[in-house]
Coordinates of C-alpha atoms in Angstrom, one line a residue:
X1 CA 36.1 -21.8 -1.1
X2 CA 35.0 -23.2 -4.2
X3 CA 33.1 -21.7 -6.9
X4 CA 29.9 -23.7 -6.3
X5 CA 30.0 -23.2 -2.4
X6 CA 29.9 -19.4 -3.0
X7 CA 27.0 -19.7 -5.3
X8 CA 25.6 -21.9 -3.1
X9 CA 26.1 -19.7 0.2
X10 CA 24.9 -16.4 -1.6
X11 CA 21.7 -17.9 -2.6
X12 CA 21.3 -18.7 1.0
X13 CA 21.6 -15.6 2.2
X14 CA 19.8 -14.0 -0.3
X15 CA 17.1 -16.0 1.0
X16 CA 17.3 -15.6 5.0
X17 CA 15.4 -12.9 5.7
X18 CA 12.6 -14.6 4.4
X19 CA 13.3 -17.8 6.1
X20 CA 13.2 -16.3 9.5
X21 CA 9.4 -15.6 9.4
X22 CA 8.1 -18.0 6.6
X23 CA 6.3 -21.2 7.8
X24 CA 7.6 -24.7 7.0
X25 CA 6.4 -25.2 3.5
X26 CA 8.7 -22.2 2.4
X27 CA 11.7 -23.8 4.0
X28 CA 10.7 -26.7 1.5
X29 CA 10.7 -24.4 -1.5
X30 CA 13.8 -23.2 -0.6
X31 CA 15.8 -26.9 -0.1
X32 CA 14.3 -27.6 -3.7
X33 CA 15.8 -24.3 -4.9
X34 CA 19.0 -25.3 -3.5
X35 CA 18.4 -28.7 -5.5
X36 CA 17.7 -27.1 -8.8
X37 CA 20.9 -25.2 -8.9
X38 CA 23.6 -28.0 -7.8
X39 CA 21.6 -30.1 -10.7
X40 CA 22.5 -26.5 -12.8
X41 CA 26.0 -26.1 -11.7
X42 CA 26.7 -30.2 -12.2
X43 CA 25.1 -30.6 -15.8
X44 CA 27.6 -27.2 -16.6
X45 CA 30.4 -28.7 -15.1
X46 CA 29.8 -32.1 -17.0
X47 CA 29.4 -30.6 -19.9
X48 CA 32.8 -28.9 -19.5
X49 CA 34.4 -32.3 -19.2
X50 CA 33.0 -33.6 -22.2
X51 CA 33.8 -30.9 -24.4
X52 CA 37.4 -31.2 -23.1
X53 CA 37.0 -34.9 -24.0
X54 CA 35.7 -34.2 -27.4
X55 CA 38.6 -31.9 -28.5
X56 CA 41.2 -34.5 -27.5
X57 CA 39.4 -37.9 -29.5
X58 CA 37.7 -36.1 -32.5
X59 CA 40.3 -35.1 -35.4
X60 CA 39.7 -33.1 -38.3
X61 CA 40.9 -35.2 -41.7
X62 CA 43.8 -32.6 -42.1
X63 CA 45.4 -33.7 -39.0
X64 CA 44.6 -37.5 -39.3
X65 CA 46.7 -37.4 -42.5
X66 CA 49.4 -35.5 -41.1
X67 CA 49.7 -38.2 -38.3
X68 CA 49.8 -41.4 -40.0
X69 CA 52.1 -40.3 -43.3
X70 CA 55.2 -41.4 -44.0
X71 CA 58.5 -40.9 -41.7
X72 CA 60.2 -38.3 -43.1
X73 CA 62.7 -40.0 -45.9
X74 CA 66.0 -41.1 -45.5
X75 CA 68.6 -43.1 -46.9
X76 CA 68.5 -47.0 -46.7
X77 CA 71.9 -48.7 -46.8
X78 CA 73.5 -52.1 -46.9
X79 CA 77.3 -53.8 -45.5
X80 CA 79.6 -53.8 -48.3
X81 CA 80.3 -57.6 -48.5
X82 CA 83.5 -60.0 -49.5
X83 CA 83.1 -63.2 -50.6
X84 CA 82.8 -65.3 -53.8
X85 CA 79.6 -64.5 -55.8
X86 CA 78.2 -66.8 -57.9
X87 CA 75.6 -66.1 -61.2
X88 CA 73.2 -69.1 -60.5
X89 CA 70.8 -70.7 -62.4
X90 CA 67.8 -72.4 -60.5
X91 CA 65.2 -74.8 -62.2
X92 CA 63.6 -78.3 -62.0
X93 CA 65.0 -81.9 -62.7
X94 CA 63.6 -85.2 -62.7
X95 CA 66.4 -88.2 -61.1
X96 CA 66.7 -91.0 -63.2
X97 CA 68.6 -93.8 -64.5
X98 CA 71.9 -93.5 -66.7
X99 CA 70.2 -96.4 -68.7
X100 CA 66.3 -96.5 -68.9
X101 CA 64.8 -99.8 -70.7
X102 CA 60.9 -100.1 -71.5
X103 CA 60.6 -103.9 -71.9
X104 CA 57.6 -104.8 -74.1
X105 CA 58.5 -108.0 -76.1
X106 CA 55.6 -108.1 -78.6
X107 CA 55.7 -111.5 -81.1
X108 CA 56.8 -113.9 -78.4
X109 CA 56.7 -117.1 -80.1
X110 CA 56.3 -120.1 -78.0
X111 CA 57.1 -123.6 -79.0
X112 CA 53.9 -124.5 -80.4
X113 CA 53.8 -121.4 -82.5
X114 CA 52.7 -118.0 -82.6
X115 CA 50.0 -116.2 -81.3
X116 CA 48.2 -113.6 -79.2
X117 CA 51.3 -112.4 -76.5
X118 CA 50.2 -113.0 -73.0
X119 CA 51.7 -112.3 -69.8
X120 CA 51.8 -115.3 -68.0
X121 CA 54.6 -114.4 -65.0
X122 CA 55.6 -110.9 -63.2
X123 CA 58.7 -112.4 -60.7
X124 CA 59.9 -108.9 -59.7
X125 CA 58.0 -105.9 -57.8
X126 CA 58.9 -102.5 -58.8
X127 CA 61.9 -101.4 -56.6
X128 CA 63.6 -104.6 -56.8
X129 CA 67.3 -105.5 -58.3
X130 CA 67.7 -107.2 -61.0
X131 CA 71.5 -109.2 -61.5
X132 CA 72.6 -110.5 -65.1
X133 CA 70.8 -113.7 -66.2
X134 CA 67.7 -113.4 -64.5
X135 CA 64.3 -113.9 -65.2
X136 CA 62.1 -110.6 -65.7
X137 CA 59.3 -111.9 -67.2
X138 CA 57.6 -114.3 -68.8
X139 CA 55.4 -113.8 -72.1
X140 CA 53.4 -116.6 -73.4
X141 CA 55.4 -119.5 -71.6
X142 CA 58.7 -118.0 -72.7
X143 CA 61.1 -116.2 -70.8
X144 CA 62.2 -112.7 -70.8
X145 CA 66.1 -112.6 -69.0
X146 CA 68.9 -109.9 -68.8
X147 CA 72.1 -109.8 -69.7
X148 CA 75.3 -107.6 -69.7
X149 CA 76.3 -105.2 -72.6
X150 CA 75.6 -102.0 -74.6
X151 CA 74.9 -102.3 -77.8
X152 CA 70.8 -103.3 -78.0
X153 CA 69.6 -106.6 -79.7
X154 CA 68.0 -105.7 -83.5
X155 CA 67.7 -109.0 -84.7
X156 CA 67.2 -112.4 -83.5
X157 CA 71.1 -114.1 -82.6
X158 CA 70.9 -118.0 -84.9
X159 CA 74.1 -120.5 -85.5
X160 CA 75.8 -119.0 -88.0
X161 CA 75.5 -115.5 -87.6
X162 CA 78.5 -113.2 -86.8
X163 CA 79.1 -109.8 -86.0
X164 CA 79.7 -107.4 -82.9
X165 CA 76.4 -108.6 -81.4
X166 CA 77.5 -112.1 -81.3
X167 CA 80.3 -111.6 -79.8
X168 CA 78.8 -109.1 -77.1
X169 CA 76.2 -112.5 -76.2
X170 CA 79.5 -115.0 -76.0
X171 CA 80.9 -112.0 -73.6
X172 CA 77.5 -112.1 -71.8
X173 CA 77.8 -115.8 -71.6
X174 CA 81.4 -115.9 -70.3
X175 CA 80.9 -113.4 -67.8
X176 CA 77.3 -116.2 -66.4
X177 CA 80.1 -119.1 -66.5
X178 CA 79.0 -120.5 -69.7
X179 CA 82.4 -120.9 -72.1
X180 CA 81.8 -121.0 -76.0
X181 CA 84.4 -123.5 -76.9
X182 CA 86.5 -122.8 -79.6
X183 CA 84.6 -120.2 -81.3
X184 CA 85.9 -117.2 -82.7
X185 CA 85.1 -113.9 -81.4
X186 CA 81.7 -112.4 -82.9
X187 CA 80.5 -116.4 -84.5
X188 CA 78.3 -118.2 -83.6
X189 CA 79.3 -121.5 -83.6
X190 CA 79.3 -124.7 -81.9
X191 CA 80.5 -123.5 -78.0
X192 CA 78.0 -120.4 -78.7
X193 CA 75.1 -122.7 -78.8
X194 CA 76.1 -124.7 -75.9
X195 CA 76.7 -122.0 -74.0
X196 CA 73.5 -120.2 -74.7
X197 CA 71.6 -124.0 -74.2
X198 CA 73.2 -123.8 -70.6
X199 CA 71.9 -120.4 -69.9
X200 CA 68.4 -121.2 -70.8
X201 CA 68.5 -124.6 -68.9
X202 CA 70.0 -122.5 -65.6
X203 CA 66.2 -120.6 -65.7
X204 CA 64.1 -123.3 -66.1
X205 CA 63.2 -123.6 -69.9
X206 CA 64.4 -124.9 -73.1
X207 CA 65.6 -123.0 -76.2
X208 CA 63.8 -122.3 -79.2
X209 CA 65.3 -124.1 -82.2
X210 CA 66.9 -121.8 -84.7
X211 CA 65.6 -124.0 -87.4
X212 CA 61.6 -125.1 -86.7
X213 CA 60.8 -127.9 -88.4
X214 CA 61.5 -130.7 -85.8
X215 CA 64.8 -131.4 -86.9
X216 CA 63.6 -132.6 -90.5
X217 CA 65.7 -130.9 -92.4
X218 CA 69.0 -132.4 -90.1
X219 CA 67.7 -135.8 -90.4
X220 CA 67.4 -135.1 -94.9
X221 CA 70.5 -134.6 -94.6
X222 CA 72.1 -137.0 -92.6
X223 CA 69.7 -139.8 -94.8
X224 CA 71.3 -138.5 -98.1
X225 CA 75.2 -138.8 -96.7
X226 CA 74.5 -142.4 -96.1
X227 CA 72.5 -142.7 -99.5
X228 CA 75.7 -141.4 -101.1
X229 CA 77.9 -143.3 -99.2
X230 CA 76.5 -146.8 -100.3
X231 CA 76.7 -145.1 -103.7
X232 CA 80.7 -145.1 -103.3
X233 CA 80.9 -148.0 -101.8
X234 CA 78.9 -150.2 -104.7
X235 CA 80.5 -148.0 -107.7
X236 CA 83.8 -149.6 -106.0
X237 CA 83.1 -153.0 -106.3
X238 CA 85.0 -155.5 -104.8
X239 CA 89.0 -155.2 -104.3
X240 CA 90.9 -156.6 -106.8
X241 CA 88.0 -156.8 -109.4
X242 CA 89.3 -157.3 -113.5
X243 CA 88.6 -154.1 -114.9
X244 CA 87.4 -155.8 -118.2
X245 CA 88.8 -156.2 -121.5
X246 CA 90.6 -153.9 -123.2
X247 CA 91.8 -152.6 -120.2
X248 CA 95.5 -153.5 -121.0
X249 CA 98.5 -152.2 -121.8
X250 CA 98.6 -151.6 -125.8
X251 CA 95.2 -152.3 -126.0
X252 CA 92.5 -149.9 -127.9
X253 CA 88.9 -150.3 -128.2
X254 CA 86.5 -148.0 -130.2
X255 CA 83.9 -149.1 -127.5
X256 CA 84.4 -147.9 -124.0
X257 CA 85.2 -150.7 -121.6
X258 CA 83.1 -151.9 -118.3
X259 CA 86.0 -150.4 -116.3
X260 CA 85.5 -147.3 -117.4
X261 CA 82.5 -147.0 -117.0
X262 CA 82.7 -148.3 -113.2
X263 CA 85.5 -145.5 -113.1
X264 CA 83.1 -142.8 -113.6
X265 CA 80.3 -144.1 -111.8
X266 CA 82.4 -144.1 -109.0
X267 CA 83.5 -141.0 -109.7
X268 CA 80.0 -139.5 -109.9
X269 CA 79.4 -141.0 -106.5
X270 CA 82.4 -139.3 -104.8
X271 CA 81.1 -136.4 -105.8
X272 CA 77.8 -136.8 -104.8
X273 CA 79.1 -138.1 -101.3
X274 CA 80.9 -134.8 -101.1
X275 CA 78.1 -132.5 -101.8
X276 CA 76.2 -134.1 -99.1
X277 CA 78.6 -133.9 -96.6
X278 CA 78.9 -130.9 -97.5
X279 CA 74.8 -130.1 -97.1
X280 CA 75.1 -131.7 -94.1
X281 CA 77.7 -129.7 -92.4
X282 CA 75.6 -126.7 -93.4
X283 CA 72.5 -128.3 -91.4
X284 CA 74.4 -129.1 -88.8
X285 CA 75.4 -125.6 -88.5
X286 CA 72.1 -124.0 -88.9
X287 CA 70.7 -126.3 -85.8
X288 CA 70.6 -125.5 -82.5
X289 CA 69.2 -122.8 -80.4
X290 CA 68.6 -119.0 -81.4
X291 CA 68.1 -116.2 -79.4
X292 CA 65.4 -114.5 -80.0
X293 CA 65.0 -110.9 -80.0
X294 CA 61.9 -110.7 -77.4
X295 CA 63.4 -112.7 -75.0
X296 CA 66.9 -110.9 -74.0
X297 CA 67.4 -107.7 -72.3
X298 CA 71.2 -106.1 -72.6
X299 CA 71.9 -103.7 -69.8
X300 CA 74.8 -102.0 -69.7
X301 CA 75.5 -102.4 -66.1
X302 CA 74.4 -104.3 -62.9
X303 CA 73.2 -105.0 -60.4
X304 CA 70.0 -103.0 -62.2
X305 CA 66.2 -102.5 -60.8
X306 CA 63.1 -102.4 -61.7
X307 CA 61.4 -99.1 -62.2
X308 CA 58.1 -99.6 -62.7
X309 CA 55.8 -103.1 -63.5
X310 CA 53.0 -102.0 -66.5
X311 CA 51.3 -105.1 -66.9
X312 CA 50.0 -108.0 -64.6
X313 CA 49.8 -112.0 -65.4
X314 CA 46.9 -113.1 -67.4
X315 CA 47.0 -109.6 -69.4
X316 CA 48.0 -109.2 -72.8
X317 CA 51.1 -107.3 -73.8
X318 CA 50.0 -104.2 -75.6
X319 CA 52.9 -101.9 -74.7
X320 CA 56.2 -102.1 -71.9
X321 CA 55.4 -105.3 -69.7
X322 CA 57.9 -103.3 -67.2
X323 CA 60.6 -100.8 -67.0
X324 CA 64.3 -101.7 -66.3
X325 CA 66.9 -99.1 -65.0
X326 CA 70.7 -99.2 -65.1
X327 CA 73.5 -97.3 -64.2
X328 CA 74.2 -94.4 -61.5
X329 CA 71.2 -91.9 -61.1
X330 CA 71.5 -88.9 -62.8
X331 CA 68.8 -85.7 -63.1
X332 CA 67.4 -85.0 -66.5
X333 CA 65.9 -81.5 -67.0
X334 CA 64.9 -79.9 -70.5
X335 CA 66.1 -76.5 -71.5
X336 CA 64.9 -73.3 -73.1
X337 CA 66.7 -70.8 -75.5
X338 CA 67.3 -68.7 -72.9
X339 CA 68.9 -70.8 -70.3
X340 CA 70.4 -73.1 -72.5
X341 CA 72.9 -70.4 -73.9
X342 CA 73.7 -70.0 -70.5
X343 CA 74.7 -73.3 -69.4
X344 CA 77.4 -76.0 -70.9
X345 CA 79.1 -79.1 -69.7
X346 CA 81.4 -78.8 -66.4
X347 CA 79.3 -76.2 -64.4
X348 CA 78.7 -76.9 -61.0
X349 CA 75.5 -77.8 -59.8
X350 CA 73.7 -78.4 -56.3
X351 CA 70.7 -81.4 -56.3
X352 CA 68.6 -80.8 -53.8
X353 CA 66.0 -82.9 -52.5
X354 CA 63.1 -81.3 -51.3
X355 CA 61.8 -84.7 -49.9
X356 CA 64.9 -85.9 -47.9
X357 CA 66.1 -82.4 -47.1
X358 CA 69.1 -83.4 -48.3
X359 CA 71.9 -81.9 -51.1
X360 CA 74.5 -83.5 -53.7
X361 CA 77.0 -81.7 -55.4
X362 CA 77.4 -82.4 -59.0
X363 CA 78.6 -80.9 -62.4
X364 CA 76.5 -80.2 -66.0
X365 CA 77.5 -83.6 -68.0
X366 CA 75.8 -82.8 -71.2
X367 CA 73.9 -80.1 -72.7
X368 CA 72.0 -81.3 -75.8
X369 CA 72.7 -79.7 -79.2
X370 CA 69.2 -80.4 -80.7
X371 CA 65.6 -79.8 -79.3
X372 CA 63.7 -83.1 -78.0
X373 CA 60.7 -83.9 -78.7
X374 CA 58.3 -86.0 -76.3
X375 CA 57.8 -89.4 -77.7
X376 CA 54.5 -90.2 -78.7
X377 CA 52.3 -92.8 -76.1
X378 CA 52.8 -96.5 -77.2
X379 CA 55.9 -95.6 -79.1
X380 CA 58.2 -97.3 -76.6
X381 CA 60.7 -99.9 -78.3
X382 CA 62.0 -102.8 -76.4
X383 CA 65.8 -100.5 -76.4
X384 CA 63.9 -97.7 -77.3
X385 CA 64.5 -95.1 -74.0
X386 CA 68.3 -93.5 -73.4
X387 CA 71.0 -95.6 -73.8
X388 CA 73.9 -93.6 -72.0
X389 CA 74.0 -90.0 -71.9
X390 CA 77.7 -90.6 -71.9
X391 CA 78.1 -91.7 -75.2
X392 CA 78.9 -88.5 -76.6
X393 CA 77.3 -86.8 -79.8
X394 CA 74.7 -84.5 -77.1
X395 CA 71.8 -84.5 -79.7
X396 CA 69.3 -85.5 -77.0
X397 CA 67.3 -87.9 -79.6
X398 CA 66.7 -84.9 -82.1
X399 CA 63.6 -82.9 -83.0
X400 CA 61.5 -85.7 -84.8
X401 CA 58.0 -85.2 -85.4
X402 CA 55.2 -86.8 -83.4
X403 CA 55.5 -84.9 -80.1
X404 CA 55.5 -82.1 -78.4
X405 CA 58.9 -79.9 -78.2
X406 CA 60.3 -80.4 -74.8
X407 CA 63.6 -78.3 -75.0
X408 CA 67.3 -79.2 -75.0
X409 CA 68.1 -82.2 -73.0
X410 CA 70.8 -81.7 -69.8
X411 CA 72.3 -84.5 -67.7
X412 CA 73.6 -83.7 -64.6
X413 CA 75.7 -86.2 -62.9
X414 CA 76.8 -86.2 -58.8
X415 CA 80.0 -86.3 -57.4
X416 CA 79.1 -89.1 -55.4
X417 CA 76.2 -91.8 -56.3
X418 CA 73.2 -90.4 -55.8
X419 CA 71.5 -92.4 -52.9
X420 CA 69.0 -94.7 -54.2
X421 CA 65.6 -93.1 -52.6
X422 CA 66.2 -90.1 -55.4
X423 CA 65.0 -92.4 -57.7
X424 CA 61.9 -90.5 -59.7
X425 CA 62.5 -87.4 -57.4
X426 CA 61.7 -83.6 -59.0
X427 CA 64.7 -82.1 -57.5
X428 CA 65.9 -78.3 -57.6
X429 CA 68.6 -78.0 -59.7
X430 CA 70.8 -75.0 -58.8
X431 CA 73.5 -74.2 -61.2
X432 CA 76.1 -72.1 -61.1
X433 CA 76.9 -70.3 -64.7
X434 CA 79.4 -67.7 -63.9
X435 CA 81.7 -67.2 -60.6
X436 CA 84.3 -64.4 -59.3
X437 CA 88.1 -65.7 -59.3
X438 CA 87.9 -65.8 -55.5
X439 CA 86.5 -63.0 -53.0
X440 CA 85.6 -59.9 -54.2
X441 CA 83.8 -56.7 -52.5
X442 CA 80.1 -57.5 -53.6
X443 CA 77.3 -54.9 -53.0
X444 CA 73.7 -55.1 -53.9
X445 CA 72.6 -54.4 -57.4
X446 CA 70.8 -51.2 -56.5
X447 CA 74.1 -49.6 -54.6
X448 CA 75.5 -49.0 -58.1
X449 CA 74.7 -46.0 -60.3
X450 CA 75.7 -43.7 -63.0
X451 CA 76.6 -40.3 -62.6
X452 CA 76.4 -37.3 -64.3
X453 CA 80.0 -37.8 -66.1
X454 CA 78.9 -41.2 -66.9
X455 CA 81.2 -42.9 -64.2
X456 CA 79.6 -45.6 -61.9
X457 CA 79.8 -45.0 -58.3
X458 CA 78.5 -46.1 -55.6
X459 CA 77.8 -43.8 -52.4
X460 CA 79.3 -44.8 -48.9
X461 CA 78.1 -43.8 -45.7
X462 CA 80.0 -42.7 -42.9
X463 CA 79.0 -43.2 -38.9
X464 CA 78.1 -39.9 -38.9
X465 CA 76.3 -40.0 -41.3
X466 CA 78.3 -38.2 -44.0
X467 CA 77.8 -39.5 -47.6
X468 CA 80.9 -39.9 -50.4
X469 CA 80.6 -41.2 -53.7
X470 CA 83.3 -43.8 -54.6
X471 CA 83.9 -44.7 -57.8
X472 CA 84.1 -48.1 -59.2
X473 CA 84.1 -51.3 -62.0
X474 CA 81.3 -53.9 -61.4
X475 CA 82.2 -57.3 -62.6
X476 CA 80.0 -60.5 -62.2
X477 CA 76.4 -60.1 -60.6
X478 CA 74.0 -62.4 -59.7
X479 CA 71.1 -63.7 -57.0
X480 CA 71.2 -58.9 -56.8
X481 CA 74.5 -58.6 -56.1
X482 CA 77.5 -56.9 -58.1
X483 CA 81.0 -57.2 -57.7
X484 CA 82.7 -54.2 -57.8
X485 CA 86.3 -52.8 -57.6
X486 CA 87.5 -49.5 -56.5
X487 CA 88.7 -46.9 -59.2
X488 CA 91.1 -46.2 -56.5
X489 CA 92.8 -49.0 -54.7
X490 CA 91.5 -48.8 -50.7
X491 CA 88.5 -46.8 -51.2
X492 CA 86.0 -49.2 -51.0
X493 CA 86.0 -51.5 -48.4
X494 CA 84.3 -54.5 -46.7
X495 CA 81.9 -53.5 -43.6
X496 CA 81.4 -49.8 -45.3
X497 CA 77.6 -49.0 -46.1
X498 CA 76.3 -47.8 -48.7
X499 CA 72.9 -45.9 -50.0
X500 CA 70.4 -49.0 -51.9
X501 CA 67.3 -47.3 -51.9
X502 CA 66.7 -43.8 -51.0
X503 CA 68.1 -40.7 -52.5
X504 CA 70.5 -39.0 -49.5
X505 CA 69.1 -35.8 -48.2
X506 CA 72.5 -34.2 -48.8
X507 CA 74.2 -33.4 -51.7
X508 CA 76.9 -35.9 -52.8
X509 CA 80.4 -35.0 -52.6
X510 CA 82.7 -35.4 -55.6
X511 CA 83.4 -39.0 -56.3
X512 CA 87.1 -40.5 -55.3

């Protein structure tokens, strides 16, 4: 019997004797009675729950602390590793051409004289090759062509002239199927003009006369050999002609005789008919067609490509008409003090290209000796961007004034050709400035410490759980690893763990 049906059954028979006699109404009062203690007894009992309730969900802030701190502490560990480990270096590059060329041919002179350069035609689209001999561009009705070699033009190329740029332009000409005669190597002589009147004829357009003044100075010439040619001829006279008295054997005169004065008219006229040969030659020389500066582009290698296009037709030239690019890409990137005295020619470097998700092997080629400075805007020279960062010296264009310090310039050249969609990529440039002869046990950074006796140890963990200290020599770190090498030969070995982080709640044992 319940608790509540003995309450319940006691007030009943507390209450019997008077039922037996009462009327109705009191059996009423007595039901409600009844009523008024189960609602009594109930509310009790709820309330009994809830306060049971109450102590399980509510907390006091002692024990709500003590519940959600930390794990107790232990030791954190890590594999002891073998492999090669590798110091690296990671920083940005920017892919570009061995040989960049910012064309901007300012003082074109046409045929019918100077004036305001124009850009009159834009054949080529950035993106697009470019092969020796052709037409790039065309600047106030004169053309703008390329052709093959490494040495940049600095003056305008005229019959006559000599020197290693000549003879780099008859090379350039040989190599389009133009010959240059009989001309020595580096003059510019009679096959050299007809060569370089061939080239200009193969791309529509005429050569500009090295000499402009419509042939007048040819034609002076020419008009005073046959002046001085008559000359001879009538200071001769006719064969056989008396040379006059006193002319004989035995014969004196104080007065000087018509013959000899014929004699050195004639003579006179020789001379004069040799000094306009002479003049003439030296016209004939000087005529023909020149190269002009503005109109040639020397790349050092082909088939190049166009890198960019600055300019449109109809506008005029007021800085690089377009952008030429030669060679093998290689990645540019400019160094600090810091990282430049870790890097040097010959270390291996990965190129990777966020956009293609692709990488290239390569190695360091240069590592400039002198900061670069960025050159100033509308400083750009026909030659005037990197020639070949091959060509030794590694001063990376010096620290001149006029821009702002960029660093030391380093080239880093692939293994294989990089493909040509790298082109004006910002690749990641991960070098690697110091290596391990081969595998070595590597552990991280924080595995290693110093003792007490000043020896450096690391401290292994056993599987159950017993700790050692094992003494050791790091060697090359990097990327938060250390190599290290056992004090004691078999000590230390690959797959052991050992404590990174936390201090080991036993006491260490005596190192090995």
């Amino acid at each position: 019997m319940t608790e509540l049906e003995h309450v319940v059954r006691h007030t009943e028979s507390r209450a019997e004797p008077e039922d037996r006699g009462a009327p109705d109404d009191d059996r009423g009062g007595l039901a409600r009675g009844r009523r008024v203690v189960l609602a009594v007894v109930g509310g009790a009992a709820l309330m009994a729950v809830g306060g049971l309730l109450a102590t399980t969900l509510v907390k006091s802030p002692a024990q709500v602390a003590a519940e959600t701190g930390p794990p107790a502490q232990g030791a954190l560990t890590a594999e002891v590793e073998r492999r090669v480990l590798a110091q690296t270096v990671v920083m940005r590059g920017t892919v570009a051409a061995d040989q960049s060329v910012a064309v901007s041919p300012q003082g074109m002179r046409s045929a019918e004289g100077a004036g305001a350069a124009v850009v009159t035609k834009l054949p080529l689209k950035a993106g697009e090759p470019v092969t020796a001999g052709q037409l790039v561009a065309e600047v106030s009705g004169r053309p703008v062509f390329t052709l093959h070699g490494a040495q940049p033009m600095y003056r305008d190329l005229k019959p006559g002239a000599g020197g290693d740029d000549v003879a780099q332009l008859q090379q350039a000409l040989r190599e389009l199927g133009h010959g240059t005669g009989a001309d020595a190597k580096g003059v510019f002589g009679a096959g050299t003009k007809a060569a370089l009147a061939a080239r200009y004829r193969a791309i529509g357009y005429e050569p500009l006369p090295a000499v402009a003044d419509g042939g007048a100075a040819l034609k002076s010439a020419r008009e005073a050999v046959r002046s001085a040619t008559w000359a001879v001829e009538d200071a001769s006279g006719p064969p056989g002609a008396p040379a006059g008295p006193g002319s004989g054997k035995g014969g004196a005169s104080a007065t000087p005789s018509p013959g000899a004065a014929a004699g050195r008219e004639l003579a006179r006229a020789r001379e004069a008919l040799g000094e306009a040969r002479a003049a003439l030659a030296a016209a004939e020389a000087a005529d023909g067609p020149m190269l002009p500066t503005a109109e040639t582009v020397f790349l050092g290698s082909f088939p190049a490509r166009v890198s960019s296009v600055g300019a449109r037709a109809g506008s005029p030239v007021s800085g690089p008409v377009l952008t030429l690019s030669a060679g093998e890409l290689v990645v540019e990137a400019y160094l600090k003090d810091d990282k430049r005295q870790l890097l040097r020619a010959g270390m291996a470097v990965v190129i990777s290209s966020e956009v293609s998700g692709t990488d290239a092997r390569g190695k360091v080629a240069l590592v400039a000796t002198e900061r670069t400075a960025a050159q100033p805007a509308g400083d750009l020279s026909q030659q005037g961007q990197g020639q070949d960062p091959k060509g030794g010296g590694g001063s990376g264009g010096g620290s001149g004034a006029g821009g702002a310090d960029l660093g030391y310039r380093m080239v880093v050249r692939a293994d294989q050709p990089l493909p040509a969609g790298f082109a004006g990529q910002d690749v990641r440039l991960t070098i690697e400035s110091a290596a391990t002869d081969g595998e070595a046990l590597v552990v991280p950074v924080t595995a290693v410490s110093a003792g007490a006796d000043g020896r450096t140890v690391v401290t292994a963990v056993s599987a159950d759980g017993t700790q050692r200290r094992i003494e050791v020599r790091t060697g090359t770190s990097g990327d938060g690893f250390v190599a290290v090498t056992p004090a004691r030969a078999g000590a230390l070995a690959a797959g052991t763990r050992v404590v990174i982080g936390a201090a080991p709640r036993q006491a260490p044992g005596k190192p090995e």
